[in-house]
Each structure stands twice: as C-alpha cells, then as structure tokens.
Amino acid sequence: AQSVTQLDSHVSVSEGTPVLLRCNYSSSYSPSLFWYVQHPNKGLQLLLKYTSAATLVKGINGFEAEFKKSETSFHLTKPSAHMSDAAEYFCVVMSGSARQLTFGSGTQLTVLP
Amino acid sequence: SQTIHQWPATLVQPVGSPLSLECTVEGTSNPNLYWYRQAAGRGLQLLFYSVGIGQISSEVPQNLSASRPQDRQFILSSKKLLLSDSGFYLCAWKKGGGTEAFFGQGTRLTVV
C-alpha cells in the first residue's frame, strides 16, 4: 500500500520569497515520486520526478525537491516565488506494480504581490 | 511525439442523464490508461485504469464505468448521472514500464 500526505492545504508567500510545499509518503517498495502543478481548469504538468537516482531533483521553472528516505519526505522548494507560480501542486507516489499513481490532496499556492 | 486528447472540456448534464467522456492517445502503443476525478479540495482520486484492450480495473465502486474498445481509446461512462458525479475528470497515460504519466486537459462536469 502507498499513500501521500501533503501537510498544507494552502500556502501563501510574497513574490520574491522562498516557497516550501511539504510532502510525506508511505510506500512498501522503493517509490518513484513526482510533483505536478495544475493551473485553474487545466490538466497537470510534471514539475519534477525522483526515480532512485540523485536525491536532489531539479525541475522546471526553478523548482527542486529533495528525497529524504529517513524522513519519508519529498518537499518542493523554490528560492524566489513568481506570480505565475500561483497554482495547485500535487505530490504523487508510484510504487509496487508501477500501475498506479497515488496523489496527495494538493496544496494551493498563493503568491502575493 | 505522443499526445493525449480528452473531450469535451466542459459539460453540463441533468441528473439521471447518461455520460460519455472520451480520451485518446496518439504516438504510442499499448499504453496504461487512467481516469481520475478531482473533487474540490480532495486531490485526485483514481477511478479506473487499464493495461490493455478490454482490461479495466476499478479502484472505487460507484456510478461510473470505463471501457477500452481500442488500444489507445479510453471511455468513461455512466447510465444515470448523480449530483455527486460533478467534478473535474482527468485522463492520463503512461508507458507500461515507465514512471511518468501524461495528462489530458480535463473535463469539467457539472451535474444539475
């Protein structure tokens, strides 16, 4: 069984300040982990993925995430928020038969001017 | 290159009416196909997935069904919609042994 917990349903930051979106996972197998972003009424776009290579993963738009097995975490960060970063972000885990993706409940990021 | 098409983009249907949402993938063969539903504040819930023609696995028992009549076509259906079926539906595909899933643009379904 696998599960994902996104610890914050809403995060607000000021433009130019750092972003931290938290994610913890549970998996019986070595997981693959992803962060997706969704803009209003749009599909999902992959930001980055971890698949058992380097534990610090760099993605698009300046985002990065660090896989910490000891903490079962995969937090998403960005040094400086931009207004266009305002969206909903989903942490996703895939393991086992690799047939299923399990999504977290999402974190709505608001960027204040 | 591979692309995924999902339609319609928005749909308003009365309670008790039937539903058919279609998803097709181009540029790949034998993909794993998925239907997800996103309800407000609840993330994405996996509804169905398919690893081949005619093979459907249901994750959540409910008012919906899925079919895969062709290798790259995945259809989400209902005989009689309920108000609780309202939500944002996303189709996705993934290579059988791959790690990355690709999503369609979604269908906003409102049942009135």
mmCIF file of N, CA and C in Angstrom, chain B residues 5-102:
data_model
loop_
_atom_site.group_PDB
_atom_site.id
_atom_site.type_symbol
_atom_site.label_atom_id
_atom_site.label_comp_id
_atom_site.label_asym_id
_atom_site.label_seq_id
_atom_site.Cartn_x
_atom_site.Cartn_y
_atom_site.Cartn_z
ATOM 1 N N HIS B 5 -5.614 13.361 -26.029
ATOM 2 C CA HIS B 5 -6.766 14.219 -26.285
ATOM 3 C C HIS B 5 -7.920 13.776 -25.392
ATOM 4 N N GLN B 6 -8.536 14.753 -24.783
ATOM 5 C CA GLN B 6 -9.665 14.464 -23.900
ATOM 6 C C GLN B 6 -10.762 15.459 -24.224
ATOM 7 N N TRP B 7 -11.978 14.968 -24.363
ATOM 8 C CA TRP B 7 -13.097 15.866 -24.659
ATOM 9 C C TRP B 7 -14.402 15.308 -24.122
ATOM 10 N N PRO B 8 -15.401 16.213 -23.881
ATOM 11 C CA PRO B 8 -15.314 17.659 -24.064
ATOM 12 C C PRO B 8 -14.563 18.334 -22.923
ATOM 13 N N ALA B 9 -14.292 19.611 -23.046
ATOM 14 C CA ALA B 9 -13.602 20.352 -21.995
ATOM 15 C C ALA B 9 -14.553 20.695 -20.860
ATOM 16 N N THR B 10 -15.770 21.019 -21.187
ATOM 17 C CA THR B 10 -16.781 21.295 -20.166
ATOM 18 C C THR B 10 -18.086 20.626 -20.572
ATOM 19 N N LEU B 11 -18.863 20.268 -19.558
ATOM 20 C CA LEU B 11 -20.117 19.557 -19.813
ATOM 21 C C LEU B 11 -21.077 19.821 -18.664
ATOM 22 N N VAL B 12 -22.298 20.193 -19.017
ATOM 23 C CA VAL B 12 -23.355 20.360 -18.023
ATOM 24 C C VAL B 12 -24.457 19.377 -18.377
ATOM 25 N N GLN B 13 -24.756 18.495 -17.422
ATOM 26 C CA GLN B 13 -25.722 17.442 -17.685
ATOM 27 C C GLN B 13 -26.760 17.389 -16.559
ATOM 28 N N PRO B 14 -28.010 17.076 -16.880
ATOM 29 C CA PRO B 14 -29.006 16.932 -15.817
ATOM 30 C C PRO B 14 -28.859 15.603 -15.085
ATOM 31 N N VAL B 15 -29.309 15.598 -13.853
ATOM 32 C CA VAL B 15 -29.326 14.364 -13.068
ATOM 33 C C VAL B 15 -30.114 13.292 -13.820
ATOM 34 N N GLY B 16 -29.585 12.071 -13.829
ATOM 35 C CA GLY B 16 -30.278 10.962 -14.480
ATOM 36 C C GLY B 16 -29.929 10.767 -15.940
ATOM 37 N N SER B 17 -29.196 11.709 -16.507
ATOM 38 C CA SER B 17 -28.816 11.583 -17.920
ATOM 39 C C SER B 17 -27.557 10.724 -18.045
ATOM 40 N N PRO B 18 -27.282 10.183 -19.241
ATOM 41 C CA PRO B 18 -26.081 9.371 -19.423
ATOM 42 C C PRO B 18 -24.851 10.255 -19.643
ATOM 43 N N LEU B 19 -23.668 9.614 -19.519
ATOM 44 C CA LEU B 19 -22.407 10.319 -19.681
ATOM 45 C C LEU B 19 -21.450 9.496 -20.534
ATOM 46 N N SER B 20 -20.725 10.183 -21.379
ATOM 47 C CA SER B 20 -19.641 9.544 -22.111
ATOM 48 C C SER B 20 -18.513 10.540 -22.310
ATOM 49 N N LEU B 21 -17.379 10.277 -21.673
ATOM 50 C CA LEU B 21 -16.178 11.099 -21.852
ATOM 51 C C LEU B 21 -15.142 10.247 -22.569
ATOM 52 N N GLU B 22 -14.516 10.845 -23.554
ATOM 53 C CA GLU B 22 -13.576 10.076 -24.363
ATOM 54 C C GLU B 22 -12.160 10.602 -24.241
ATOM 55 N N CYS B 23 -11.235 9.688 -24.283
ATOM 56 C CA CYS B 23 -9.813 10.006 -24.197
ATOM 57 C C CYS B 23 -9.077 9.153 -25.225
ATOM 58 N N THR B 24 -8.241 9.800 -26.027
ATOM 59 C CA THR B 24 -7.433 9.037 -26.986
ATOM 60 C C THR B 24 -5.976 9.476 -26.894
ATOM 61 N N VAL B 25 -5.100 8.539 -27.147
ATOM 62 C CA VAL B 25 -3.661 8.782 -27.101
ATOM 63 C C VAL B 25 -3.098 8.528 -28.481
ATOM 64 N N GLU B 26 -2.187 9.370 -28.906
ATOM 65 C CA GLU B 26 -1.535 9.197 -30.193
ATOM 66 C C GLU B 26 -0.030 9.092 -30.006
ATOM 67 N N GLY B 27 0.601 8.345 -30.887
ATOM 68 C CA GLY B 27 2.056 8.299 -30.899
ATOM 69 C C GLY B 27 2.678 7.250 -30.013
ATOM 70 N N THR B 28 1.880 6.334 -29.462
ATOM 71 C CA THR B 28 2.420 5.260 -28.647
ATOM 72 C C THR B 28 1.501 4.054 -28.786
ATOM 73 N N SER B 29 1.964 2.909 -28.353
ATOM 74 C CA SER B 29 1.124 1.720 -28.416
ATOM 75 C C SER B 29 1.108 1.034 -27.059
ATOM 76 N N ASN B 30 -0.010 0.370 -26.793
ATOM 77 C CA ASN B 30 -0.211 -0.363 -25.554
ATOM 78 C C ASN B 30 0.096 0.465 -24.302
ATOM 79 N N PRO B 31 -0.448 1.669 -24.234
ATOM 80 C CA PRO B 31 -0.212 2.464 -23.025
ATOM 81 C C PRO B 31 -1.063 1.963 -21.866
ATOM 82 N N ASN B 32 -0.636 2.257 -20.640
ATOM 83 C CA ASN B 32 -1.530 2.161 -19.481
ATOM 84 C C ASN B 32 -2.384 3.426 -19.489
ATOM 85 N N LEU B 33 -3.677 3.257 -19.287
ATOM 86 C CA LEU B 33 -4.591 4.399 -19.334
ATOM 87 C C LEU B 33 -5.319 4.551 -18.003
ATOM 88 N N TYR B 34 -5.594 5.779 -17.634
ATOM 89 C CA TYR B 34 -6.163 6.072 -16.315
ATOM 90 C C TYR B 34 -7.264 7.114 -16.439
ATOM 91 N N TRP B 35 -8.292 6.965 -15.574
ATOM 92 C CA TRP B 35 -9.268 8.031 -15.348
ATOM 93 C C TRP B 35 -9.187 8.445 -13.881
ATOM 94 N N TYR B 36 -9.053 9.756 -13.663
ATOM 95 C CA TYR B 36 -9.044 10.326 -12.325
ATOM 96 C C TYR B 36 -10.200 11.309 -12.200
ATOM 97 N N ARG B 37 -10.672 11.480 -10.970
ATOM 98 C CA ARG B 37 -11.631 12.546 -10.693
ATOM 99 C C ARG B 37 -11.066 13.435 -9.590
ATOM 100 N N GLN B 38 -11.248 14.704 -9.791
ATOM 101 C CA GLN B 38 -10.814 15.687 -8.812
ATOM 102 C C GLN B 38 -12.039 16.416 -8.293
ATOM 103 N N ALA B 39 -12.359 16.202 -7.038
ATOM 104 C CA ALA B 39 -13.428 16.954 -6.397
ATOM 105 C C ALA B 39 -12.785 18.074 -5.584
ATOM 106 N N ALA B 40 -13.522 19.124 -5.376
ATOM 107 C CA ALA B 40 -12.972 20.323 -4.732
ATOM 108 C C ALA B 40 -12.303 19.976 -3.407
ATOM 109 N N GLY B 41 -11.007 20.347 -3.279
ATOM 110 C CA GLY B 41 -10.288 20.154 -2.029
ATOM 111 C C GLY B 41 -9.963 18.713 -1.687
ATOM 112 N N ARG B 42 -10.053 17.815 -2.670
ATOM 113 C CA ARG B 42 -9.842 16.401 -2.350
ATOM 114 C C ARG B 42 -8.779 15.743 -3.198
ATOM 115 N N GLY B 43 -7.977 16.510 -3.886
ATOM 116 C CA GLY B 43 -6.933 15.902 -4.695
ATOM 117 C C GLY B 43 -7.509 15.079 -5.825
ATOM 118 N N LEU B 44 -6.696 14.185 -6.354
ATOM 119 C CA LEU B 44 -7.133 13.339 -7.469
ATOM 120 C C LEU B 44 -7.372 11.927 -6.983
ATOM 121 N N GLN B 45 -8.508 11.389 -7.352
ATOM 122 C CA GLN B 45 -8.896 10.037 -6.973
ATOM 123 C C GLN B 45 -8.863 9.159 -8.221
ATOM 124 N N LEU B 46 -8.115 8.071 -8.154
ATOM 125 C CA LEU B 46 -8.073 7.142 -9.276
ATOM 126 C C LEU B 46 -9.393 6.395 -9.361
ATOM 127 N N LEU B 47 -10.024 6.452 -10.545
ATOM 128 C CA LEU B 47 -11.297 5.774 -10.757
ATOM 129 C C LEU B 47 -11.089 4.420 -11.439
ATOM 130 N N PHE B 48 -10.396 4.453 -12.563
ATOM 131 C CA PHE B 48 -10.180 3.241 -13.359
ATOM 132 C C PHE B 48 -8.790 3.283 -13.973
ATOM 133 N N TYR B 49 -8.235 2.107 -14.205
ATOM 134 C CA TYR B 49 -7.038 2.033 -15.022
ATOM 135 C C TYR B 49 -7.111 0.787 -15.893
ATOM 136 N N SER B 50 -6.358 0.848 -17.001
ATOM 137 C CA SER B 50 -6.399 -0.232 -17.969
ATOM 138 C C SER B 50 -5.000 -0.480 -18.504
ATOM 139 N N VAL B 51 -4.606 -1.748 -18.544
ATOM 140 C CA VAL B 51 -3.292 -2.099 -19.066
ATOM 141 C C VAL B 51 -3.387 -2.704 -20.460
ATOM 142 N N GLY B 52 -4.612 -2.844 -20.988
ATOM 143 C CA GLY B 52 -4.766 -3.387 -22.335
ATOM 144 C C GLY B 52 -6.221 -3.346 -22.771
ATOM 145 N N ILE B 53 -6.452 -3.626 -24.044
ATOM 146 C CA ILE B 53 -7.805 -3.611 -24.599
ATOM 147 C C ILE B 53 -8.709 -4.519 -23.787
ATOM 148 N N GLY B 54 -9.846 -3.981 -23.385
ATOM 149 C CA GLY B 54 -10.826 -4.769 -22.660
ATOM 150 C C GLY B 54 -10.480 -5.067 -21.217
ATOM 151 N N GLN B 55 -9.319 -4.586 -20.753
ATOM 152 C CA GLN B 55 -8.904 -4.852 -19.364
ATOM 153 C C GLN B 55 -9.107 -3.585 -18.547
ATOM 154 N N ILE B 56 -10.062 -3.645 -17.627
ATOM 155 C CA ILE B 56 -10.389 -2.481 -16.814
ATOM 156 C C ILE B 56 -10.311 -2.872 -15.341
ATOM 157 N N SER B 57 -9.619 -2.063 -14.565
ATOM 158 C CA SER B 57 -9.590 -2.252 -13.114
ATOM 159 C C SER B 57 -10.265 -1.055 -12.472
ATOM 160 N N SER B 58 -11.182 -1.331 -11.555
ATOM 161 C CA SER B 58 -11.912 -0.273 -10.882
ATOM 162 C C SER B 58 -11.349 -0.090 -9.485
ATOM 163 N N GLU B 59 -11.036 1.139 -9.152
ATOM 164 C CA GLU B 59 -10.485 1.428 -7.846
ATOM 165 C C GLU B 59 -11.562 1.809 -6.836
ATOM 166 N N VAL B 60 -12.627 2.410 -7.314
ATOM 167 C CA VAL B 60 -13.659 2.907 -6.417
ATOM 168 C C VAL B 60 -15.018 2.502 -6.962
ATOM 169 N N PRO B 61 -15.768 1.668 -6.244
ATOM 170 C CA PRO B 61 -17.097 1.276 -6.728
ATOM 171 C C PRO B 61 -18.041 2.471 -6.713
ATOM 172 N N GLN B 62 -18.721 2.699 -7.817
ATOM 173 C CA GLN B 62 -19.559 3.879 -7.895
ATOM 174 C C GLN B 62 -20.435 3.815 -9.121
ATOM 175 N N ASN B 63 -20.947 4.948 -9.465
ATOM 176 C CA ASN B 63 -21.921 5.080 -10.531
ATOM 177 C C ASN B 63 -21.304 5.112 -11.915
ATOM 178 N N LEU B 64 -20.024 4.956 -12.023
ATOM 179 C CA LEU B 64 -19.336 5.126 -13.294
ATOM 180 C C LEU B 64 -18.775 3.798 -13.785
ATOM 181 N N SER B 65 -18.502 3.738 -15.080
ATOM 182 C CA SER B 65 -17.846 2.577 -15.662
ATOM 183 C C SER B 65 -16.862 3.067 -16.715
ATOM 184 N N ALA B 66 -15.951 2.201 -17.105
ATOM 185 C CA ALA B 66 -14.964 2.555 -18.120
ATOM 186 C C ALA B 66 -14.848 1.422 -19.120
ATOM 187 N N SER B 67 -14.453 1.783 -20.332
ATOM 188 C CA SER B 67 -14.241 0.781 -21.367
ATOM 189 C C SER B 67 -13.043 1.171 -22.207
ATOM 190 N N ARG B 68 -12.406 0.185 -22.782
ATOM 191 C CA ARG B 68 -11.247 0.408 -23.659
ATOM 192 C C ARG B 68 -11.473 -0.429 -24.918
ATOM 193 N N PRO B 69 -12.229 0.135 -25.858
ATOM 194 C CA PRO B 69 -12.547 -0.623 -27.072
ATOM 195 C C PRO B 69 -11.386 -0.740 -28.053
ATOM 196 N N GLN B 70 -10.457 0.195 -27.967
ATOM 197 C CA GLN B 70 -9.273 0.161 -28.821
ATOM 198 C C GLN B 70 -8.037 0.425 -27.968
ATOM 199 N N ASP B 71 -6.891 0.115 -28.523
ATOM 200 C CA ASP B 71 -5.648 0.204 -27.754
ATOM 201 C C ASP B 71 -5.415 1.572 -27.149
ATOM 202 N N ARG B 72 -5.782 2.630 -27.883
ATOM 203 C CA ARG B 72 -5.447 3.980 -27.432
ATOM 204 C C ARG B 72 -6.699 4.815 -27.168
ATOM 205 N N GLN B 73 -7.793 4.141 -26.833
ATOM 206 C CA GLN B 73 -9.043 4.835 -26.554
ATOM 207 C C GLN B 73 -9.590 4.362 -25.218
ATOM 208 N N PHE B 74 -9.944 5.329 -24.381
ATOM 209 C CA PHE B 74 -10.429 5.019 -23.028
ATOM 210 C C PHE B 74 -11.663 5.870 -22.790
ATOM 211 N N ILE B 75 -12.782 5.232 -22.453
ATOM 212 C CA ILE B 75 -14.053 5.934 -22.340
ATOM 213 C C ILE B 75 -14.598 5.792 -20.923
ATOM 214 N N LEU B 76 -15.026 6.895 -20.375
ATOM 215 C CA LEU B 76 -15.668 6.919 -19.052
ATOM 216 C C LEU B 76 -17.159 7.148 -19.261
ATOM 217 N N SER B 77 -17.983 6.310 -18.637
ATOM 218 C CA SER B 77 -19.421 6.358 -18.892
ATOM 219 C C SER B 77 -20.230 6.276 -17.611
ATOM 220 N N SER B 78 -21.460 6.709 -17.747
ATOM 221 C CA SER B 78 -22.454 6.497 -16.707
ATOM 222 C C SER B 78 -23.819 6.357 -17.373
ATOM 223 N N LYS B 79 -24.649 5.490 -16.822
ATOM 224 C CA LYS B 79 -26.005 5.348 -17.366
ATOM 225 C C LYS B 79 -26.922 6.430 -16.820
ATOM 226 N N LYS B 80 -26.715 6.802 -15.548
ATOM 227 C CA LYS B 80 -27.552 7.825 -14.911
ATOM 228 C C LYS B 80 -26.688 8.652 -13.965
ATOM 229 N N LEU B 81 -26.458 9.879 -14.317
ATOM 230 C CA LEU B 81 -25.605 10.738 -13.505
ATOM 231 C C LEU B 81 -26.277 11.144 -12.195
ATOM 232 N N LEU B 82 -25.447 11.273 -11.170
ATOM 233 C CA LEU B 82 -25.870 11.782 -9.877
ATOM 234 C C LEU B 82 -25.242 13.156 -9.658
ATOM 235 N N LEU B 83 -25.841 13.918 -8.757
ATOM 236 C CA LEU B 83 -25.247 15.227 -8.437
ATOM 237 C C LEU B 83 -23.802 15.072 -7.969
ATOM 238 N N SER B 84 -23.536 14.004 -7.232
ATOM 239 C CA SER B 84 -22.200 13.783 -6.676
ATOM 240 C C SER B 84 -21.162 13.417 -7.727
ATOM 241 N N ASP B 85 -21.588 13.206 -8.961
ATOM 242 C CA ASP B 85 -20.647 12.918 -10.041
ATOM 243 C C ASP B 85 -19.974 14.186 -10.572
ATOM 244 N N SER B 86 -20.449 15.333 -10.146
ATOM 245 C CA SER B 86 -19.827 16.593 -10.581
ATOM 246 C C SER B 86 -18.363 16.626 -10.151
ATOM 247 N N GLY B 87 -17.533 17.172 -11.020
ATOM 248 C CA GLY B 87 -16.113 17.270 -10.694
ATOM 249 C C GLY B 87 -15.290 17.469 -11.942
ATOM 250 N N PHE B 88 -13.993 17.413 -11.742
ATOM 251 C CA PHE B 88 -13.042 17.599 -12.843
ATOM 252 C C PHE B 88 -12.425 16.244 -13.124
ATOM 253 N N TYR B 89 -12.591 15.747 -14.350
ATOM 254 C CA TYR B 89 -12.142 14.409 -14.714
ATOM 255 C C TYR B 89 -10.909 14.519 -15.605
ATOM 256 N N LEU B 90 -9.918 13.734 -15.246
ATOM 257 C CA LEU B 90 -8.666 13.758 -15.992
ATOM 258 C C LEU B 90 -8.327 12.369 -16.502
ATOM 259 N N CYS B 91 -7.953 12.312 -17.765
ATOM 260 C CA CYS B 91 -7.451 11.086 -18.358
ATOM 261 C C CYS B 91 -5.928 11.163 -18.393
ATOM 262 N N ALA B 92 -5.268 10.051 -18.238
ATOM 263 C CA ALA B 92 -3.800 10.035 -18.267
ATOM 264 C C ALA B 92 -3.317 8.746 -18.917
ATOM 265 N N TRP B 93 -2.098 8.802 -19.429
ATOM 266 C CA TRP B 93 -1.472 7.599 -19.967
ATOM 267 C C TRP B 93 -0.042 7.512 -19.480
ATOM 268 N N LYS B 94 0.453 6.286 -19.502
ATOM 269 C CA LYS B 94 1.826 6.020 -19.087
ATOM 270 C C LYS B 94 2.318 4.800 -19.838
ATOM 271 N N LYS B 95 3.582 4.804 -20.201
ATOM 272 C CA LYS B 95 4.151 3.596 -20.788
ATOM 273 C C LYS B 95 4.140 2.486 -19.743
ATOM 274 N N GLY B 96 3.993 1.257 -20.184
ATOM 275 C CA GLY B 96 3.844 0.146 -19.263
ATOM 276 C C GLY B 96 4.922 0.072 -18.205
ATOM 277 N N GLY B 97 6.176 0.265 -18.606
ATOM 278 C CA GLY B 97 7.249 0.195 -17.627
ATOM 279 C C GLY B 97 7.795 1.547 -17.249
ATOM 280 N N GLY B 98 7.130 2.593 -17.684
ATOM 281 C CA GLY B 98 7.632 3.939 -17.452
ATOM 282 C C GLY B 98 7.219 4.484 -16.104
ATOM 283 N N THR B 99 7.776 5.637 -15.771
ATOM 284 C CA THR B 99 7.482 6.268 -14.491
ATOM 285 C C THR B 99 6.663 7.544 -14.625
ATOM 286 N N GLU B 100 6.668 8.164 -15.763
ATOM 287 C CA GLU B 100 5.989 9.452 -15.915
ATOM 288 C C GLU B 100 4.635 9.274 -16.577
ATOM 289 N N ALA B 101 3.628 9.906 -15.988
ATOM 290 C CA ALA B 101 2.290 9.906 -16.561
ATOM 291 C C ALA B 101 2.030 11.235 -17.251
ATOM 292 N N PHE B 102 1.257 11.198 -18.309
ATOM 293 C CA PHE B 102 0.915 12.402 -19.075
ATOM 294 C C PHE B 102 -0.599 12.565 -19.029
#
